[in-house]
Every structure is written in structure tokens, then in C-alpha cells.
PDB file of C-alpha atoms in Angstrom:
ATOM      1  CA  GLU V 276      89.053 138.547  76.919  1.00  0.00           C
ATOM      2  CA  LEU V 277      90.317 142.145  76.881  1.00  0.00           C
ATOM      3  CA  ALA V 278      87.611 144.557  77.827  1.00  0.00           C
ATOM      4  CA  VAL V 279      89.502 147.671  76.531  1.00  0.00           C
ATOM      5  CA  LYS V 280      92.233 149.187  74.136  1.00  0.00           C
ATOM      6  CA  ASP V 281      94.703 151.337  74.137  1.00  0.00           C
ATOM      7  CA  ASN V 282      94.128 154.665  75.333  1.00  0.00           C
ATOM      8  CA  GLN V 283      90.675 154.790  76.460  1.00  0.00           C
ATOM      9  CA  ALA V 284      89.200 155.950  79.506  1.00  0.00           C
ATOM     10  CA  VAL V 285      87.439 153.446  82.086  1.00  0.00           C
ATOM     11  CA  ASN V 286      85.196 154.251  85.104  1.00  0.00           C
ATOM     12  CA  ALA V 287      85.789 152.405  88.679  1.00  0.00           C
ATOM     13  CA  VAL V 288      85.040 148.880  88.329  1.00  0.00           C
ATOM     14  CA  ASP V 289      84.534 148.730  84.403  1.00  0.00           C
ATOM     15  CA  VAL V 290      86.055 145.176  83.400  1.00  0.00           C
ATOM     16  CA  LEU V 291      89.612 146.032  82.349  1.00  0.00           C
ATOM     17  CA  LEU V 292      89.665 141.534  80.924  1.00  0.00           C
ATOM     18  CA  ARG V 293      88.632 138.457  81.896  1.00  0.00           C
ATOM     19  CA  ILE V 294      90.402 135.125  82.076  1.00  0.00           C
ATOM     20  CA  ASP V 295      89.594 131.568  81.089  1.00  0.00           C
ATOM     21  CA  PRO V 296      86.911 131.251  84.693  1.00  0.00           C
ATOM     22  CA  ARG V 297      86.340 127.607  83.596  1.00  0.00           C
ATOM     23  CA  PRO V 298      89.244 125.583  85.256  1.00  0.00           C
ATOM     24  CA  TYR V 299      89.080 127.937  88.310  1.00  0.00           C
ATOM     25  CA  GLU V 300      85.052 126.590  88.168  1.00  0.00           C
ATOM     26  CA  GLN V 301      86.035 123.319  88.305  1.00  0.00           C
ATOM     27  CA  THR V 302      88.952 123.288  90.949  1.00  0.00           C
ATOM     28  CA  LEU V 303      86.427 125.370  92.896  1.00  0.00           C
ATOM     29  CA  ALA V 304      83.885 122.158  92.029  1.00  0.00           C
ATOM     30  CA  MET V 305      85.612 119.557  93.270  1.00  0.00           C
ATOM     31  CA  ALA V 306      86.944 121.625  96.527  1.00  0.00           C
ATOM     32  CA  ILE V 307      82.803 121.606  97.382  1.00  0.00           C
ATOM     33  CA  ALA V 308      82.210 118.061  96.761  1.00  0.00           C
ATOM     34  CA  SER V 309      85.551 116.664  99.099  1.00  0.00           C
ATOM     35  CA  LEU V 310      83.795 118.692 101.638  1.00  0.00           C
ATOM     36  CA  ARG V 311      80.538 117.117 101.241  1.00  0.00           C
ATOM     37  CA  ALA V 312      81.504 113.902 101.247  1.00  0.00           C
ATOM     38  CA  LEU V 313      84.141 115.206 104.130  1.00  0.00           C
ATOM     39  CA  GLU V 314      80.780 116.537 105.756  1.00  0.00           C
ATOM     40  CA  GLY V 315      79.338 113.332 104.794  1.00  0.00           C
ATOM     41  CA  LYS V 316      82.462 111.057 105.815  1.00  0.00           C
ATOM     42  CA  ILE V 317      82.258 113.248 109.897  1.00  0.00           C
ATOM     43  CA  GLU V 318      78.436 111.937 110.102  1.00  0.00           C
ATOM     44  CA  LEU V 319      79.195 108.606 108.853  1.00  0.00           C
ATOM     45  CA  THR V 320      82.164 108.487 111.787  1.00  0.00           C
ATOM     46  CA  GLN V 321      79.694 110.574 114.216  1.00  0.00           C
ATOM     47  CA  ARG V 322      77.151 107.513 113.801  1.00  0.00           C
ATOM     48  CA  LEU V 323      79.505 104.619 114.197  1.00  0.00           C
ATOM     49  CA  ASN V 324      80.577 106.285 117.521  1.00  0.00           C
ATOM     50  CA  GLU V 325      77.899 106.284 118.399  1.00  0.00           C
ATOM     51  CA  ALA V 326      77.481 102.678 118.427  1.00  0.00           C
ATOM     52  CA  GLN V 327      80.996 101.727 119.524  1.00  0.00           C
ATOM     53  CA  ARG V 328      79.692 104.187 122.905  1.00  0.00           C
ATOM     54  CA  TYR V 329      76.675 101.298 123.233  1.00  0.00           C
ATOM     55  CA  THR V 330      78.709  98.092 122.031  1.00  0.00           C
ATOM     56  CA  ALA V 331      81.959  99.716 124.721  1.00  0.00           C
ATOM     57  CA  ASP V 332      78.432 100.309 127.465  1.00  0.00           C
ATOM     58  CA  ALA V 333      76.715  96.718 126.465  1.00  0.00           C
ATOM     59  CA  ALA V 334      80.337  95.381 127.463  1.00  0.00           C
ATOM     60  CA  LYS V 335      80.885  97.291 130.927  1.00  0.00           C
ATOM     61  CA  ALA V 336      77.836  95.650 132.069  1.00  0.00           C
ATOM     62  CA  SER V 337      78.848  92.087 131.001  1.00  0.00           C
ATOM     63  CA  ILE V 338      81.766  92.610 133.877  1.00  0.00           C
ATOM     64  CA  GLU V 339      79.371  93.844 135.864  1.00  0.00           C
ATOM     65  CA  GLU V 340      77.453  89.651 135.594  1.00  0.00           C
ATOM     66  CA  ALA V 341      80.927  87.947 134.537  1.00  0.00           C
ATOM     67  CA  ALA V 342      81.572  89.409 138.528  1.00  0.00           C
ATOM     68  CA  ALA V 343      78.643  88.587 139.552  1.00  0.00           C
ATOM     69  CA  ALA V 344      79.365  84.835 138.166  1.00  0.00           C
ATOM     70  CA  VAL V 345      82.261  84.925 139.674  1.00  0.00           C
ATOM     71  CA  ASN V 346      80.939  86.471 143.353  1.00  0.00           C
ATOM     72  CA  MET V 347      78.129  83.208 143.135  1.00  0.00           C
ATOM     73  CA  ALA V 348      80.465  79.851 141.906  1.00  0.00           C
ATOM     74  CA  ALA V 349      82.914  81.635 145.012  1.00  0.00           C
ATOM     75  CA  LYS V 350      80.522  81.215 147.716  1.00  0.00           C
ATOM     76  CA  THR V 351      79.277  77.809 145.483  1.00  0.00           C
ATOM     77  CA  LEU V 352      82.576  76.643 145.904  1.00  0.00           C
ATOM     78  CA  LYS V 353      83.273  77.646 150.039  1.00  0.00           C
ATOM     79  CA  ARG V 354      80.165  75.786 150.977  1.00  0.00           C
ATOM     80  CA  VAL V 355      80.956  72.339 149.242  1.00  0.00           C
ATOM     81  CA  GLU V 356      84.100  72.157 149.838  1.00  0.00           C
ATOM     82  CA  PRO V 357      83.176  71.737 153.592  1.00  0.00           C
ATOM     83  CA  LEU V 358      80.853  68.842 152.808  1.00  0.00           C
ATOM     84  CA  LEU V 359      82.977  66.928 151.487  1.00  0.00           C
ATOM     85  CA  GLY V 360      85.166  65.878 154.738  1.00  0.00           C
ATOM     86  CA  GLN V 361      81.472  65.286 155.891  1.00  0.00           C
ATOM     87  CA  GLY V 362      80.080  63.214 153.091  1.00  0.00           C
ATOM     88  CA  TYR V 363      77.745  64.997 152.152  1.00  0.00           C
ATOM     89  CA  VAL V 364      78.337  66.503 148.401  1.00  0.00           C
ATOM     90  CA  SER V 365      81.019  64.286 145.854  1.00  0.00           C
ATOM     91  CA  ILE V 366      84.165  64.959 144.723  1.00  0.00           C
ATOM     92  CA  GLU V 367      82.656  65.614 141.421  1.00  0.00           C
ATOM     93  CA  GLN V 368      81.080  67.872 142.620  1.00  0.00           C
ATOM     94  CA  VAL V 369      83.529  70.545 144.323  1.00  0.00           C
ATOM     95  CA  ASP V 370      85.091  70.441 140.742  1.00  0.00           C
ATOM     96  CA  GLN V 371      82.367  70.390 139.178  1.00  0.00           C
ATOM     97  CA  ALA V 372      82.538  73.430 141.345  1.00  0.00           C
ATOM     98  CA  ARG V 373      86.035  74.387 141.111  1.00  0.00           C
ATOM     99  CA  THR V 374      85.780  74.240 137.423  1.00  0.00           C
ATOM    100  CA  SER V 375      82.503  76.046 137.314  1.00  0.00           C
ATOM    101  CA  LEU V 376      84.608  78.954 139.492  1.00  0.00           C
ATOM    102  CA  GLN V 377      87.505  78.971 136.912  1.00  0.00           C
ATOM    103  CA  ALA V 378      85.254  79.853 134.100  1.00  0.00           C
ATOM    104  CA  ALA V 379      83.692  82.237 135.946  1.00  0.00           C
ATOM    105  CA  LYS V 380      86.772  84.652 136.229  1.00  0.00           C
ATOM    106  CA  ALA V 381      87.851  83.266 132.380  1.00  0.00           C
ATOM    107  CA  GLN V 382      84.728  84.431 131.387  1.00  0.00           C
ATOM    108  CA  GLN V 383      85.036  87.767 133.698  1.00  0.00           C
ATOM    109  CA  ALA V 384      89.162  88.315 132.162  1.00  0.00           C
ATOM    110  CA  ALA V 385      87.591  88.183 128.458  1.00  0.00           C
ATOM    111  CA  ALA V 386      84.404  91.095 129.155  1.00  0.00           C
ATOM    112  CA  ILE V 387      86.709  92.678 130.442  1.00  0.00           C
ATOM    113  CA  PHE V 388      89.097  92.909 126.985  1.00  0.00           C
ATOM    114  CA  ALA V 389      85.892  93.251 125.192  1.00  0.00           C
ATOM    115  CA  ALA V 390      84.640  96.669 127.487  1.00  0.00           C
ATOM    116  CA  GLN V 391      88.758  97.418 127.066  1.00  0.00           C
ATOM    117  CA  SER V 392      88.546  96.768 122.867  1.00  0.00           C
ATOM    118  CA  ALA V 393      85.281  98.742 122.300  1.00  0.00           C
ATOM    119  CA  THR V 394      85.726 101.310 125.269  1.00  0.00           C
ATOM    120  CA  TYR V 395      89.800 101.628 122.347  1.00  0.00           C
ATOM    121  CA  ALA V 396      87.557 101.690 119.103  1.00  0.00           C
ATOM    122  CA  VAL V 397      84.964 104.623 120.053  1.00  0.00           C
ATOM    123  CA  GLY V 398      86.584 106.419 117.405  1.00  0.00           C
ATOM    124  CA  ASP V 399      87.565 111.130 117.022  1.00  0.00           C
ATOM    125  CA  VAL V 400      85.595 113.070 115.018  1.00  0.00           C
ATOM    126  CA  GLU V 401      87.993 116.299 115.647  1.00  0.00           C
ATOM    127  CA  ALA V 402      90.812 115.333 113.308  1.00  0.00           C
ATOM    128  CA  LEU V 403      87.699 114.903 110.633  1.00  0.00           C
ATOM    129  CA  LYS V 404      86.735 118.012 111.856  1.00  0.00           C
ATOM    130  CA  ALA V 405      90.338 120.060 111.653  1.00  0.00           C
ATOM    131  CA  ARG V 406      89.677 118.605 108.282  1.00  0.00           C
ATOM    132  CA  ARG V 407      86.395 120.137 107.420  1.00  0.00           C
ATOM    133  CA  ASP V 408      87.992 124.193 108.509  1.00  0.00           C
ATOM    134  CA  ALA V 409      90.630 123.093 105.908  1.00  0.00           C
ATOM    135  CA  ALA V 410      88.091 122.374 102.786  1.00  0.00           C
ATOM    136  CA  LEU V 411      86.268 125.016 104.294  1.00  0.00           C
ATOM    137  CA  ALA V 412      89.372 127.260 103.392  1.00  0.00           C
ATOM    138  CA  GLU V 413      90.039 125.528 100.403  1.00  0.00           C
ATOM    139  CA  VAL V 414      86.362 126.632  98.884  1.00  0.00           C
ATOM    140  CA  ALA V 415      86.732 130.022  99.814  1.00  0.00           C
ATOM    141  CA  LEU V 416      90.400 130.455  98.035  1.00  0.00           C
ATOM    142  CA  ALA V 417      88.493 129.045  95.467  1.00  0.00           C
ATOM    143  CA  GLU V 418      85.563 131.240  95.052  1.00  0.00           C
ATOM    144  CA  ILE V 419      88.132 133.604  95.275  1.00  0.00           C
ATOM    145  CA  ASN V 420      90.246 132.795  92.925  1.00  0.00           C
ATOM    146  CA  LEU V 421      87.104 132.353  90.857  1.00  0.00           C
ATOM    147  CA  GLU V 422      86.130 135.814  91.222  1.00  0.00           C
ATOM    148  CA  HIS V 423      89.736 137.035  89.923  1.00  0.00           C
ATOM    149  CA  THR V 424      88.747 135.906  86.900  1.00  0.00           C
ATOM    150  CA  THR V 425      87.386 139.039  85.750  1.00  0.00           C
ATOM    151  CA  VAL V 426      89.804 142.178  86.590  1.00  0.00           C
ATOM    152  CA  ARG V 427      88.080 145.790  86.884  1.00  0.00           C
ATOM    153  CA  ALA V 428      89.176 148.438  87.541  1.00  0.00           C
ATOM    154  CA  PRO V 429      89.918 149.576  90.549  1.00  0.00           C
ATOM    155  CA  PHE V 430      89.064 153.483  89.519  1.00  0.00           C
ATOM    156  CA  ALA V 431      87.879 155.595  86.887  1.00  0.00           C
ATOM    157  CA  GLY V 432      91.669 156.571  84.709  1.00  0.00           C
ATOM    158  CA  ARG V 433      93.108 155.932  81.168  1.00  0.00           C
ATOM    159  CA  VAL V 434      94.702 152.632  80.218  1.00  0.00           C
ATOM    160  CA  ILE V 435      98.685 152.940  78.848  1.00  0.00           C
ATOM    161  CA  GLY V 436     100.910 150.787  77.396  1.00  0.00           C
ATOM    162  CA  LEU V 437      98.912 147.547  76.486  1.00  0.00           C
ATOM    163  CA  LYS V 438     101.243 145.287  75.648  1.00  0.00           C
ATOM    164  CA  THR V 439      98.292 142.359  74.786  1.00  0.00           C
ATOM    165  CA  THR V 440      95.683 141.251  72.695  1.00  0.00           C
ATOM    166  CA  THR V 441      92.312 139.187  73.431  1.00  0.00           C
ATOM    167  CA  GLY V 442      93.653 135.114  73.096  1.00  0.00           C
ATOM    168  CA  HIS V 443      97.424 136.224  74.874  1.00  0.00           C
ATOM    169  CA  PHE V 444      98.297 134.535  78.527  1.00  0.00           C
ATOM    170  CA  ALA V 445      98.678 136.371  81.196  1.00  0.00           C
ATOM    171  CA  ALA V 446     101.835 135.324  83.942  1.00  0.00           C
ATOM    172  CA  ALA V 447     100.901 136.656  87.570  1.00  0.00           C
ATOM    173  CA  GLY V 448     103.580 139.649  88.421  1.00  0.00           C
ATOM    174  CA  VAL V 449     103.811 140.694  84.734  1.00  0.00           C
ATOM    175  CA  PRO V 450     102.143 143.957  83.396  1.00  0.00           C
ATOM    176  CA  LEU V 451      99.502 144.052  81.003  1.00  0.00           C
ATOM    177  CA  PHE V 452      98.744 147.924  80.932  1.00  0.00           C
ATOM    178  CA  VAL V 453      98.873 150.465  82.883  1.00  0.00           C
TER     179      VAL V 453
END
């Protein structure tokens, strides 16, 4: 939309022309939607990370529990084995104590692996936050581009050499008038 005529006097900040703002409005709307979606993802990731930290802490506690079970099973075996030779316990009881110790060690190893897995599962929100900075920049750029759809006179003067009319396409770097 051309708001001036050839040889027309204009004051500073008078509207010279308007470019169709609809594509720029849509670009801005998309940038804002992307930013909101990313912020939602950041919030969800932070919640998931908190839950994963609790899981990791619980897994670490199970390591201590498994270590206590290994310690108890080892002590039981150490007490029971000498009693076998004296006939106070059966071979089956000693075998049960050995099996209990092996099972406790296996549970301890499983608890260690579970804790490591839970610790590694805790995600990193920093990459998403960096993407949020980029999304904020995209919103700011879209706002600037939308503002530039209205071209105003930078100073008072006279329009001369008008080379276009309303409805024509404007191209970057191609002068429409002086």
C-alpha cells in the first residue's frame, strides 16, 4: 500500500508505504508458538528429571540395603561352616548359607547397575534452555520484521522519482522513490 504520491511533501515519521503484514504476523505467531512449546518441554523435562533423581536416590539406597544383606549372609556362612564339622548343622544348612551369600551378592550387583542406570537417565535441561534463547531471538526478529512492514519517513522531505504503485511488489535493495 503506497501512502504517498510523487512530489509529495512528508514530515518525519509519516507513513510512506505498508507491506502486507500477514506473512510476518504468521511468522511471529509461529515463533511464539514454538517458544511456548519449548518452554512446556523444558518444564516437563525438569519434572521428569526430578522424578529420575528420586529414582536414582532410591536405587542408591537399595545398594546399601544389598550391601547389608551381603554382610549378613557372609557372617551367617562364617558362623555356620565351622559348625558342620562338629555336627551341629547339616550340609544343607551350609549350602543354604552359601546360596544366600551368592544371592545377596547378585542382588547387590543388580542394585549397583540399577543405580548407575537411574543416574544416567537424569536428563540435561541446559540444551533445551539454550534452544529457548534461540527461540526468543526468533520471536524478537519476527517482531522487528513485522514492524518493518510499515515504512515511515526518517526525516521531513519531498518524495520524488516514485517508481511504483499500490499493489506492486517491493524487493529488498530496490529503491521505490527518493
